[in-house]
Short mmCIF file of C-alpha atoms in Angstrom, two decimals:
data_model
loop_
_atom_site.label_atom_id
_atom_site.label_comp_id
_atom_site.label_asym_id
_atom_site.label_seq_id
_atom_site.Cartn_x
_atom_site.Cartn_y
_atom_site.Cartn_z
CA UNK A 1 -14.30 8.36 -48.65
CA UNK A 2 -17.66 8.47 -50.46
CA UNK A 3 -20.49 5.96 -50.40
CA UNK A 4 -22.44 5.70 -53.66
CA UNK A 5 -25.06 3.49 -55.24
CA UNK A 6 -25.54 2.90 -58.92
CA UNK A 7 -29.28 3.43 -58.48
CA UNK A 8 -29.01 6.62 -56.41
CA UNK A 9 -26.96 9.72 -56.71
CA UNK A 10 -27.26 10.95 -53.14
CA UNK A 11 -25.15 10.02 -50.17
CA UNK A 12 -27.19 7.91 -47.78
CA UNK A 13 -28.01 8.83 -44.21
CA UNK A 14 -26.13 6.62 -41.76
CA UNK A 15 -27.33 5.07 -38.57
CA UNK A 16 -24.11 3.93 -36.90
CA UNK A 17 -25.71 2.63 -33.72
CA UNK A 18 -26.79 -0.60 -35.35
CA UNK A 19 -23.66 -1.14 -37.38
CA UNK A 20 -25.55 -0.90 -40.69
CA UNK A 21 -25.89 1.86 -43.30
CA UNK A 22 -29.33 2.38 -44.73
CA UNK A 23 -29.87 4.52 -47.79
CA UNK A 24 -33.20 6.25 -47.73
CA UNK A 25 -34.66 7.84 -50.82
CA UNK A 26 -38.05 9.39 -50.79
CA UNK A 27 -40.38 7.04 -52.65
CA UNK A 28 -37.52 4.75 -53.53
CA UNK A 29 -36.13 1.43 -52.32
CA UNK A 30 -33.78 0.80 -49.39
CA UNK A 31 -30.18 0.00 -50.17
CA UNK A 32 -28.37 -1.54 -47.21
CA UNK A 33 -24.65 -1.64 -46.63
CA UNK A 34 -22.61 -2.93 -43.69
CA UNK A 35 -20.11 -0.80 -41.77
CA UNK A 36 -17.42 -2.92 -40.18
CA UNK A 37 -16.01 -2.15 -36.71
CA UNK A 38 -12.72 -0.98 -38.24
CA UNK A 39 -14.50 1.80 -40.13
CA UNK A 40 -14.38 -0.01 -43.51
CA UNK A 41 -17.48 -0.44 -45.62
CA UNK A 42 -18.22 -3.82 -47.16
CA UNK A 43 -20.54 -4.21 -50.16
CA UNK A 44 -23.85 -5.89 -49.38
CA UNK A 45 -26.09 -7.90 -51.72
CA UNK A 46 -29.83 -7.50 -51.57
CA UNK A 47 -31.21 -10.96 -52.25
CA UNK A 48 -34.72 -9.74 -53.01
CA UNK A 49 -35.45 -7.52 -55.94
CA UNK A 50 -35.22 -3.96 -54.91
CA UNK A 51 -38.17 -3.05 -57.08
CA UNK A 52 -40.43 -5.32 -55.01
CA UNK A 53 -39.43 -3.86 -51.69
CA UNK A 54 -40.57 -0.60 -50.23
CA UNK A 55 -39.97 0.98 -46.86
CA UNK A 56 -42.10 -0.20 -44.05
CA UNK A 57 -43.03 -3.55 -45.59
CA UNK A 58 -41.22 -5.45 -42.85
CA UNK A 59 -39.30 -7.53 -45.40
CA UNK A 60 -36.07 -8.94 -43.96
CA UNK A 61 -32.90 -8.69 -46.00
CA UNK A 62 -30.10 -11.19 -46.22
CA UNK A 63 -26.81 -9.36 -45.97
CA UNK A 64 -23.97 -10.94 -47.93
CA UNK A 65 -20.46 -9.52 -47.89
CA UNK A 66 -18.80 -9.19 -51.28
CA UNK A 67 -15.12 -9.96 -51.16
CA UNK A 68 -14.32 -10.01 -54.86
CA UNK A 69 -16.06 -7.70 -57.28
CA UNK A 70 -15.04 -9.72 -60.34
CA UNK A 71 -16.35 -12.92 -58.81
CA UNK A 72 -19.64 -11.25 -57.93
CA UNK A 73 -19.94 -9.82 -61.46
CA UNK A 74 -19.69 -13.35 -62.84
CA UNK A 75 -22.49 -14.44 -60.59
CA UNK A 76 -24.61 -11.58 -61.94
CA UNK A 77 -24.24 -12.96 -65.47
CA UNK A 78 -25.49 -16.36 -64.38
CA UNK A 79 -28.41 -15.12 -62.30
CA UNK A 80 -30.08 -12.14 -63.99
CA UNK A 81 -33.17 -12.28 -61.78
CA UNK A 82 -31.25 -11.16 -58.68
CA UNK A 83 -31.05 -7.39 -58.37
CA UNK A 84 -27.76 -6.41 -56.84
CA UNK A 85 -26.81 -3.11 -55.42
CA UNK A 86 -23.14 -2.62 -54.71
CA UNK A 87 -21.76 -0.10 -52.30
CA UNK A 88 -18.20 0.70 -53.30
CA UNK A 89 -15.40 2.80 -51.94
CA UNK A 90 -14.20 5.80 -53.90
CA UNK A 91 -10.96 7.03 -52.35
CA UNK A 92 -10.64 9.88 -54.82
CA UNK A 93 -13.71 11.74 -53.71
CA UNK A 94 -14.61 15.17 -54.95
CA UNK A 95 -14.98 18.08 -52.62
CA UNK A 96 -18.75 17.81 -52.42
CA UNK A 97 -18.67 14.14 -51.55
CA UNK A 98 -15.98 14.70 -48.91
CA UNK A 99 -18.05 17.38 -47.21
CA UNK A 100 -21.10 15.14 -47.23
CA UNK A 101 -19.16 12.26 -45.73
CA UNK A 102 -17.81 14.49 -42.95
CA UNK A 103 -21.35 15.45 -42.09
CA UNK A 104 -22.37 11.80 -42.04
CA UNK A 105 -19.51 10.83 -39.74
CA UNK A 106 -20.33 13.71 -37.39
CA UNK A 107 -23.97 12.65 -37.22
CA UNK A 108 -22.92 9.07 -36.65
CA UNK A 109 -20.60 10.00 -33.79
CA UNK A 110 -23.39 11.99 -32.16
CA UNK A 111 -25.71 9.02 -32.57
CA UNK A 112 -23.14 6.77 -30.91
CA UNK A 113 -22.65 9.16 -28.02
CA UNK A 114 -26.37 9.50 -27.33
CA UNK A 115 -27.88 6.16 -28.26
CA UNK A 116 -25.22 3.50 -27.82
CA UNK A 117 -23.45 3.58 -24.51
CA UNK A 118 -22.88 -0.14 -24.27
CA UNK A 119 -19.66 0.04 -26.26
CA UNK A 120 -17.91 2.16 -23.61
CA UNK A 121 -15.93 -0.40 -21.64
CA UNK A 122 -13.65 2.04 -19.79
CA UNK A 123 -13.34 1.10 -16.11
CA UNK A 124 -15.31 3.18 -13.70
CA UNK A 125 -13.28 5.11 -11.12
CA UNK A 126 -13.21 3.47 -7.70
CA UNK A 127 -15.86 4.67 -5.29
CA UNK A 128 -14.61 5.68 -1.83
CA UNK A 129 -15.93 3.51 0.97
CA UNK A 130 -18.59 5.24 3.08
CA UNK A 131 -17.43 5.10 6.68
CA UNK A 132 -18.88 6.43 9.90
CA UNK A 133 -17.21 6.65 13.29
CA UNK A 134 -18.92 3.41 14.27
CA UNK A 135 -17.78 1.49 11.19
CA UNK A 136 -14.23 2.82 11.55
CA UNK A 137 -14.12 1.78 15.20
CA UNK A 138 -15.69 -1.59 14.48
CA UNK A 139 -13.15 -2.39 11.78
CA UNK A 140 -10.15 -1.10 13.75
CA UNK A 141 -10.85 -2.37 17.27
CA UNK A 142 -10.38 -6.09 16.66
CA UNK A 143 -7.11 -5.79 14.69
CA UNK A 144 -5.98 -3.23 17.27
CA UNK A 145 -6.58 -5.64 20.15
CA UNK A 146 -4.94 -8.46 18.21
CA UNK A 147 -1.92 -6.25 17.56
CA UNK A 148 -1.86 -5.22 21.22
CA UNK A 149 -1.81 -8.79 22.44
CA UNK A 150 1.00 -9.43 19.97
CA UNK A 151 3.01 -6.62 21.56
CA UNK A 152 2.20 -8.01 25.01
CA UNK A 153 3.61 -11.35 23.92
CA UNK A 154 6.69 -9.58 22.54
CA UNK A 155 7.10 -7.78 25.86
CA UNK A 156 6.90 -11.04 27.76
CA UNK A 157 9.56 -12.49 25.45
CA UNK A 158 11.83 -9.46 25.95
CA UNK A 159 11.32 -9.68 29.70
CA UNK A 160 12.57 -13.27 29.59
CA UNK A 161 15.43 -12.97 27.11
CA UNK A 162 16.91 -9.86 28.75
CA UNK A 163 18.50 -12.27 31.23
CA UNK A 164 20.02 -14.52 28.54
CA UNK A 165 23.78 -14.66 28.22
CA UNK A 166 23.95 -12.93 24.85
CA UNK A 167 21.94 -9.95 26.17
CA UNK A 168 24.02 -9.63 29.32
CA UNK A 169 27.42 -10.16 27.69
CA UNK A 170 26.67 -8.18 24.49
CA UNK A 171 24.34 -5.48 25.79
CA UNK A 172 24.39 -3.70 22.42
CA UNK A 173 21.77 -6.24 21.32
CA UNK A 174 19.25 -4.10 23.23
CA UNK A 175 20.03 -1.24 20.84
CA UNK A 176 19.00 -3.48 17.96
CA UNK A 177 15.58 -4.18 19.52
CA UNK A 178 13.75 -0.90 18.65
CA UNK A 179 15.54 -0.65 15.30
CA UNK A 180 14.56 -4.18 14.21
CA UNK A 181 11.10 -4.00 15.74
CA UNK A 182 10.78 -0.70 13.88
CA UNK A 183 11.20 -2.56 10.60
CA UNK A 184 7.50 -3.34 10.79
CA UNK A 185 6.95 0.39 10.50
CA UNK A 186 9.75 1.04 8.04
CA UNK A 187 8.99 -1.86 5.72
CA UNK A 188 5.96 -4.01 6.54
CA UNK A 189 3.57 -1.19 7.45
CA UNK A 190 4.80 0.81 4.47
CA UNK A 191 4.20 -2.25 2.29
CA UNK A 192 0.72 -2.66 3.80
CA UNK A 193 -0.09 1.00 3.20
CA UNK A 194 1.13 0.84 -0.42
CA UNK A 195 -0.82 -2.30 -1.21
CA UNK A 196 -3.92 -1.02 0.61
CA UNK A 197 -3.91 2.15 -1.46
CA UNK A 198 -3.29 0.15 -4.65
CA UNK A 199 -6.20 -2.16 -3.82
CA UNK A 200 -8.54 0.74 -3.03
CA UNK A 201 -7.81 2.62 -6.25
CA UNK A 202 -8.13 -0.48 -8.45
CA UNK A 203 -4.49 -1.26 -9.24
CA UNK A 204 -4.80 -4.88 -8.03
CA UNK A 205 -8.10 -5.80 -9.67
CA UNK A 206 -6.57 -8.08 -12.31
CA UNK A 207 -4.43 -11.11 -11.51
CA UNK A 208 -1.56 -9.86 -13.69
CA UNK A 209 -1.38 -6.48 -11.98
CA UNK A 210 -1.72 -8.10 -8.57
CA UNK A 211 1.19 -10.50 -9.07
CA UNK A 212 3.40 -7.74 -10.47
CA UNK A 213 2.67 -5.63 -7.42
CA UNK A 214 3.34 -8.55 -5.06
CA UNK A 215 6.63 -9.69 -6.60
CA UNK A 216 8.04 -6.20 -6.94
CA UNK A 217 7.19 -5.21 -3.38
CA UNK A 218 8.49 -8.43 -1.85
CA UNK A 219 11.82 -8.04 -3.65
CA UNK A 220 11.99 -4.40 -2.61
CA UNK A 221 11.50 -5.03 1.11
CA UNK A 222 14.10 -7.82 1.07
CA UNK A 223 16.69 -5.40 -0.28
CA UNK A 224 15.65 -2.75 2.22
CA UNK A 225 15.61 -5.22 5.13
CA UNK A 226 19.15 -6.43 4.37
CA UNK A 227 20.55 -2.92 4.07
CA UNK A 228 18.68 -1.56 7.10
CA UNK A 229 19.69 -4.56 9.20
CA UNK A 230 23.33 -3.99 8.29
CA UNK A 231 23.13 -0.27 9.08
CA UNK A 232 21.31 -0.94 12.36
CA UNK A 233 24.17 -3.17 13.48
CA UNK A 234 26.66 -0.43 12.66
CA UNK A 235 24.60 2.06 14.70
CA UNK A 236 24.49 -0.40 17.60
CA UNK A 237 28.25 -0.85 17.46
CA UNK A 238 28.82 2.91 17.43
CA UNK A 239 26.34 3.65 20.23
CA UNK A 240 27.83 0.85 22.32
CA UNK A 241 31.44 1.81 21.60
CA UNK A 242 31.19 5.55 22.35
CA UNK A 243 30.16 5.28 26.05
CA UNK A 244 32.45 2.34 26.84
CA UNK A 245 35.44 3.51 24.86
CA UNK A 246 36.54 0.09 23.58
CA UNK A 247 35.72 -1.90 20.46
CA UNK A 248 35.35 -5.69 20.11
CA UNK A 249 35.51 -7.06 16.59
CA UNK A 250 33.83 -10.35 17.49
CA UNK A 251 30.85 -8.58 19.04
CA UNK A 252 30.58 -6.27 16.02
CA UNK A 253 30.42 -9.20 13.56
CA UNK A 254 27.94 -10.97 15.84
CA UNK A 255 25.67 -7.90 15.87
CA UNK A 256 25.92 -7.61 12.08
CA UNK A 257 25.07 -11.26 11.41
CA UNK A 258 22.22 -11.31 13.93
CA UNK A 259 20.71 -8.07 12.64
CA UNK A 260 20.87 -8.94 8.93
CA UNK A 261 19.52 -12.48 9.37
CA UNK A 262 16.69 -11.35 11.64
CA UNK A 263 15.67 -8.47 9.37
CA UNK A 264 15.68 -10.64 6.24
CA UNK A 265 13.67 -13.57 7.63
CA UNK A 266 11.18 -11.40 9.54
CA UNK A 267 10.51 -9.16 6.52
CA UNK A 268 9.89 -12.14 4.26
CA UNK A 269 7.44 -13.78 6.67
CA UNK A 270 5.58 -10.57 7.49
CA UNK A 271 5.46 -9.49 3.85
CA UNK A 272 3.73 -12.71 2.86
CA UNK A 273 1.27 -12.32 5.75
CA UNK A 274 0.50 -8.73 4.72
CA UNK A 275 -0.23 -9.68 1.14
CA UNK A 276 -2.66 -12.38 2.23
CA UNK A 277 -4.42 -10.03 4.67
CA UNK A 278 -4.91 -7.26 2.10
CA UNK A 279 -6.23 -9.59 -0.60
CA UNK A 280 -8.62 -11.27 1.86
CA UNK A 281 -9.81 -7.92 3.27
CA UNK A 282 -10.61 -6.57 -0.17
CA UNK A 283 -12.53 -9.71 -1.12
CA UNK A 284 -14.79 -9.54 1.96
CA UNK A 285 -15.42 -5.79 1.59
CA UNK A 286 -13.29 -4.48 4.48
CA UNK A 287 -11.10 -1.44 4.02
CA UNK A 288 -7.51 -2.84 4.07
CA UNK A 289 -6.25 0.41 5.60
CA UNK A 290 -8.11 -0.43 8.82
CA UNK A 291 -6.82 -3.96 9.29
CA UNK A 292 -3.54 -4.43 7.40
CA UNK A 293 -1.20 -2.31 9.50
CA UNK A 294 -2.45 -3.52 12.92
CA UNK A 295 -2.16 -7.15 11.85
CA UNK A 296 1.35 -6.43 10.56
CA UNK A 297 2.23 -5.28 14.06
CA UNK A 298 0.36 -8.04 15.86
CA UNK A 299 2.85 -10.63 14.67
CA UNK A 300 5.69 -8.31 13.72
CA UNK A 301 7.08 -7.61 17.17
CA UNK A 302 6.71 -11.18 18.37
CA UNK A 303 8.27 -12.75 15.28
CA UNK A 304 11.11 -10.23 15.05
CA UNK A 305 12.02 -10.34 18.73
CA UNK A 306 11.89 -14.14 18.85
CA UNK A 307 14.09 -14.36 15.78
CA UNK A 308 16.56 -11.85 17.20
CA UNK A 309 16.86 -13.74 20.48
CA UNK A 310 17.19 -17.13 18.78
CA UNK A 311 19.58 -16.07 16.03
CA UNK A 312 21.84 -14.02 18.30
CA UNK A 313 22.00 -16.83 20.87
CA UNK A 314 22.93 -19.37 18.21
CA UNK A 315 25.58 -17.12 16.69
CA UNK A 316 26.94 -16.26 20.13
CA UNK A 317 27.66 -19.94 20.68
CA UNK A 318 29.69 -19.86 17.45
CA UNK A 319 31.57 -16.74 18.51
CA UNK A 320 34.84 -18.67 18.78
CA UNK A 321 34.41 -19.85 15.19
CA UNK A 322 36.07 -17.20 13.05
CA UNK A 323 34.08 -18.05 9.92
CA UNK A 324 30.47 -18.63 11.05
CA UNK A 325 29.32 -15.06 11.64
CA UNK A 326 31.09 -13.50 8.62
CA UNK A 327 29.69 -16.26 6.40
CA UNK A 328 26.12 -15.50 7.52
CA UNK A 329 26.61 -11.83 6.69
CA UNK A 330 28.12 -12.65 3.29
CA UNK A 331 25.27 -14.99 2.28
CA UNK A 332 22.48 -12.48 2.92
CA UNK A 333 24.39 -9.59 1.37
CA UNK A 334 25.19 -11.67 -1.72
CA UNK A 335 21.46 -12.20 -2.35
CA UNK A 336 20.81 -8.46 -2.67
CA UNK A 337 21.57 -8.23 -6.44
CA UNK A 338 18.88 -10.84 -7.14
CA UNK A 339 16.24 -8.83 -5.29
CA UNK A 340 17.40 -5.66 -7.02
CA UNK A 341 16.93 -7.24 -10.47
CA UNK A 342 13.40 -8.37 -9.60
CA UNK A 343 12.39 -5.00 -8.13
CA UNK A 344 13.76 -3.11 -11.16
CA UNK A 345 11.53 -5.04 -13.54
CA UNK A 346 8.35 -3.77 -11.88
CA UNK A 347 7.54 -0.10 -12.65
CA UNK A 348 5.79 0.50 -9.32
CA UNK A 349 8.88 -0.47 -7.30
CA UNK A 350 11.64 0.69 -9.66
CA UNK A 351 11.42 4.27 -8.42
CA UNK A 352 11.32 3.22 -4.77
CA UNK A 353 14.45 1.18 -5.31
CA UNK A 354 16.32 4.44 -5.81
CA UNK A 355 14.29 7.01 -3.86
CA UNK A 356 12.86 5.02 -0.94
CA UNK A 357 16.01 4.82 1.18
CA UNK A 358 15.99 8.17 2.92
CA UNK A 359 12.95 7.60 5.18
CA UNK A 360 13.95 4.02 5.99
CA UNK A 361 17.51 4.89 6.99
CA UNK A 362 16.56 8.00 8.96
CA UNK A 363 13.81 6.08 10.74
CA UNK A 364 16.33 3.37 11.65
CA UNK A 365 18.62 6.01 13.14
CA UNK A 366 15.75 7.50 15.17
CA UNK A 367 14.75 4.07 16.46
CA UNK A 368 18.37 3.34 17.38
CA UNK A 369 18.36 6.38 19.66
CA UNK A 370 15.36 4.84 21.37
CA UNK A 371 17.34 1.61 21.59
CA UNK A 372 20.16 3.43 23.32
CA UNK A 373 17.66 4.72 25.91
CA UNK A 374 16.36 1.18 26.38
CA UNK A 375 19.87 -0.22 26.76
CA UNK A 376 20.87 2.27 29.41
CA UNK A 377 17.59 1.85 31.32
CA UNK A 378 17.02 -1.92 31.46
CA UNK A 379 20.62 -2.64 32.33
CA UNK A 380 19.96 -0.76 35.57
CA UNK A 381 18.51 -3.35 38.00
CA UNK A 382 16.14 -0.74 39.44
CA UNK A 383 14.43 -0.32 36.06
CA UNK A 384 14.46 -3.92 34.83
CA UNK A 385 10.64 -3.89 34.68
CA UNK A 386 10.71 -1.47 31.75
CA UNK A 387 11.50 -4.25 29.27
CA UNK A 388 8.04 -5.83 29.30
CA UNK A 389 6.24 -2.53 28.67
CA UNK A 390 8.48 -1.15 25.93
CA UNK A 391 7.10 -3.20 22.99
CA UNK A 392 3.54 -2.50 24.20
CA UNK A 393 3.70 1.28 24.36
CA UNK A 394 5.79 1.53 21.19
CA UNK A 395 3.61 -0.96 19.33
CA UNK A 396 0.27 0.63 20.21
CA UNK A 397 1.43 4.12 19.23
CA UNK A 398 2.99 2.90 16.00
CA UNK A 399 -0.08 0.84 15.05
CA UNK A 400 -2.54 3.69 15.53
CA UNK A 401 -0.50 6.32 13.73
CA UNK A 402 0.19 3.91 10.85
CA UNK A 403 -3.56 3.35 10.42
CA UNK A 404 -4.19 7.10 10.38
CA UNK A 405 -1.36 7.86 7.96
CA UNK A 406 -2.51 5.08 5.62
CA UNK A 407 -6.08 6.35 5.69
CA UNK A 408 -5.10 9.97 4.96
CA UNK A 409 -2.83 8.83 2.13
CA UNK A 410 -5.61 6.76 0.56
CA UNK A 411 -7.99 9.71 0.92
CA UNK A 412 -5.57 12.01 -0.92
CA UNK A 413 -4.97 9.45 -3.66
CA UNK A 414 -8.69 9.08 -4.28
CA UNK A 415 -9.88 12.66 -3.78
CA UNK A 416 -6.92 15.04 -3.71
CA UNK A 417 -5.03 16.95 -6.34
CA UNK A 418 -2.02 15.33 -8.01
CA UNK A 419 1.08 15.11 -5.85
CA UNK A 420 3.29 18.18 -6.14
CA UNK A 421 0.69 20.12 -8.18
CA UNK A 422 2.24 23.60 -8.74
CA UNK A 423 -1.24 25.17 -8.78
CA UNK A 424 -2.13 23.66 -5.44
CA UNK A 425 -2.40 26.19 -2.62
CA UNK A 426 -0.13 25.06 0.25
CA UNK A 427 -2.11 23.75 3.19
CA UNK A 428 -1.68 25.70 6.38
CA UNK A 429 -0.22 23.91 9.36
CA UNK A 430 -3.19 22.30 11.09
CA UNK A 431 -4.05 23.06 14.67
CA UNK A 432 -4.88 20.31 17.17
CA UNK A 433 -8.51 21.46 17.03
CA UNK A 434 -8.78 20.95 13.27
CA UNK A 435 -6.94 17.63 13.46
CA UNK A 436 -9.14 16.14 16.17
CA UNK A 437 -12.39 18.10 16.17
CA UNK A 438 -12.95 18.86 12.48
CA UNK A 439 -15.85 17.51 10.41
CA UNK A 440 -13.73 15.61 7.86
CA UNK A 441 -13.48 11.84 7.78
CA UNK A 442 -9.80 12.05 8.77
CA UNK A 443 -10.64 14.04 11.92
CA UNK A 444 -13.32 11.50 12.69
CA UNK A 445 -10.87 8.61 12.39
CA UNK A 446 -8.30 10.41 14.57
CA UNK A 447 -10.90 10.76 17.34
CA UNK A 448 -11.79 7.10 17.09
CA UNK A 449 -8.15 6.01 17.21
CA UNK A 450 -7.35 8.27 20.16
CA UNK A 451 -10.32 6.91 22.13
CA UNK A 452 -8.92 3.40 21.74
CA UNK A 453 -5.70 4.23 23.60
CA UNK A 454 -6.88 4.26 27.23
CA UNK A 455 -9.10 1.15 27.23
CA UNK A 456 -6.60 -0.72 25.08
CA UNK A 457 -3.67 -0.07 27.40
CA UNK A 458 -5.75 -0.96 30.46
CA UNK A 459 -6.54 -4.33 28.88
CA UNK A 460 -2.88 -4.91 28.04
CA UNK A 461 -1.67 -3.90 31.50
CA UNK A 462 -4.20 -6.24 33.09
CA UNK A 463 -3.02 -9.05 30.80
CA UNK A 464 0.64 -8.50 31.76
CA UNK A 465 -0.26 -8.39 35.43
CA UNK A 466 -2.34 -11.57 35.16
CA UNK A 467 0.58 -13.37 33.51
CA UNK A 468 2.89 -12.18 36.31
CA UNK A 469 5.14 -10.59 33.73
CA UNK A 470 7.75 -7.97 34.36
CA UNK A 471 9.34 -6.74 37.56
CA UNK A 472 6.87 -3.99 38.40
CA UNK A 473 3.72 -3.94 40.52
CA UNK A 474 0.87 -2.06 38.85
CA UNK A 475 0.31 0.59 41.50
CA UNK A 476 -2.09 3.53 40.92
CA UNK A 477 0.92 5.84 40.63
CA UNK A 478 2.55 3.74 37.93
CA UNK A 479 -0.73 3.31 35.99
CA UNK A 480 -1.31 7.07 36.10
CA UNK A 481 2.17 7.85 34.80
CA UNK A 482 1.96 5.09 32.20
CA UNK A 483 -1.43 6.17 30.85
CA UNK A 484 -0.32 9.80 30.72
CA UNK A 485 2.76 8.80 28.71
CA UNK A 486 0.72 6.64 26.33
CA UNK A 487 -1.95 9.30 25.70
CA UNK A 488 0.65 12.02 25.16
CA UNK A 489 2.58 9.80 22.74
CA UNK A 490 -0.47 8.99 20.59
CA UNK A 491 -1.88 12.52 20.50
CA UNK A 492 1.48 13.85 19.31
CA UNK A 493 1.77 11.13 16.67
CA UNK A 494 -1.76 11.62 15.30
CA UNK A 495 -1.24 15.36 15.04
CA UNK A 496 2.12 14.87 13.31
CA UNK A 497 0.50 12.41 10.90
CA UNK A 498 -2.12 14.97 9.85
CA UNK A 499 0.56 17.55 9.16
CA UNK A 500 3.25 15.30 7.69
CA UNK A 501 1.09 13.39 5.19
CA UNK A 502 -0.36 16.58 3.68
CA UNK A 503 3.04 18.26 3.69
CA UNK A 504 4.64 15.36 1.82
CA UNK A 505 1.72 15.17 -0.62
CA UNK A 506 2.12 18.85 -1.51
CA UNK A 507 5.80 18.29 -2.29
CA UNK A 508 5.31 15.31 -4.56
CA UNK A 509 6.32 12.60 -2.09
CA UNK A 510 4.04 9.58 -1.77
CA UNK A 511 2.99 9.45 1.91
CA UNK A 512 2.62 5.66 1.72
CA UNK A 513 6.37 5.39 1.24
CA UNK A 514 7.70 8.31 3.28
CA UNK A 515 5.42 9.15 6.21
CA UNK A 516 4.96 5.83 8.05
CA UNK A 517 8.69 5.12 8.63
CA UNK A 518 9.16 8.54 10.21
CA UNK A 519 6.00 8.32 12.30
CA UNK A 520 6.61 4.83 13.67
CA UNK A 521 10.26 5.67 14.44
CA UNK A 522 9.12 8.77 16.31
CA UNK A 523 6.62 6.53 18.10
CA UNK A 524 9.47 4.27 19.24
CA UNK A 525 11.54 7.23 20.41
CA UNK A 526 8.66 8.96 22.21
CA UNK A 527 7.35 5.75 23.73
CA UNK A 528 10.74 4.60 25.03
CA UNK A 529 11.64 8.08 26.28
CA UNK A 530 8.31 8.67 28.04
CA UNK A 531 8.38 5.18 29.56
CA UNK A 532 11.92 5.67 30.89
CA UNK A 533 10.78 8.99 32.34
CA UNK A 534 7.86 7.24 34.06
CA UNK A 535 10.17 4.76 35.77
CA UNK A 536 12.55 7.48 36.89
CA UNK A 537 9.69 9.62 38.25
CA UNK A 538 8.07 6.79 40.18
CA UNK A 539 11.48 5.88 41.59
CA UNK A 540 12.03 9.49 42.57
CA UNK A 541 8.73 9.77 44.48
CA UNK A 542 9.37 6.47 46.29
CA UNK A 543 7.02 4.09 44.40
CA UNK A 544 9.66 1.37 44.21
CA UNK A 545 9.01 -2.28 43.49
CA UNK A 546 11.40 -4.56 41.66
CA UNK A 547 10.57 -7.99 43.04
CA UNK A 548 7.61 -9.06 40.93
CA UNK A 549 8.49 -11.61 38.29
CA UNK A 550 12.05 -12.34 39.49
#
């Protein structure tokens, strides 16, 4: 493409930054032309005689776009006093003209790059939030306490409902408790971690992207909740059938209906709460990683346990009805294809619909083992006081490790190499010293979270004692054993989080989707196991009290 003027035989110099082309000829007039944004050149009419205008006179030109050369030629015949200079396009340029145009375009691109930066509208990369130990602790402590009081309330509920008919007649319901309470780690905390990371890296900045993310993730967790609830009931039936040696079909259907209904309703309610918390936290400038997962747990245990007790009691009353319990199962299972269709339409959840089952199912199995320990312990009258403390110790450990895993995952998304990078040097297995006493922000947050364990549990134990909950007197021996179990549980979980998140990242697995289910399930297993060990040890050394709260 060549630019030429009928008064000049040289290609003009171009100043692209202003959108106009000015032809400069030493001692000669200026011939303007207009370069459109789509790289086309429109002819421009100079309304003042070019012979009367010289450079530097400050005369303003009126730029008129010529759309029809023939029409403009007719106007020239009628008005001979107007001097017109037409800039035309010659697509069949000679070699010299082509070389000159290439030079012009190169100069123009350099001028754009150096002088005009206002046309670059590409979004800036998100800036990581600057956090100190104080700011981390300040943002975490209040959601942590709120979550802790939620687990205390759940413990009080479990302490009451353990004496209900459905729990005494169908003791396998106790096996469902850790598995269903673990859904907050398998689904809700994973959802919170995913959305927190998406919000921090700018994937929820526009309303369209935000609603896509919300709808896809809600549909995904409904599918997962239904499937996991069904599998948890099967695990409860198997774990209850093996020791006893006999199988009851009515109890199996009751467990299935109760588990599926509880998982579905609880996941829907908690998912909506999580979405609101993350959007609100981002708007007020708080890191969602610090508040989303604890708030998910603050209401998660209470809502799930209350639903389980209510639904199972209602269905137990309909146990003689041969159609009620199977119908409940069929309704919730029949809704799964609808949620699958919605989740498949969203790219961010389509992959998880196929690849996100392994951690959820394995975590459910791990939590069910903890449920078996709970079932065999609380059914012993000497250890009935364990029920009120189980949601507390499991909830606190799961909340803290979920916060840490979410923070490390966000850090890697914002600062690390791509997941599964073949050129990435594998990270050595961290030592406890590097995990807790290093200089990185993740080591700093692990120290802050670990320091919250002891004062938090003391507050929760005092609250339970003040409410006269449980069947156990808080003696110095019990408090010592309990605090040792809680500290050991959390330090193991935080160390595992540091190793597991980096290990998964190096193998191309998104830690937001894979790490938290495993870590919270291990928290349930460790917490229930250590707590059962505490009760057995205090019974062994003679610190026996089972009258409080009866």
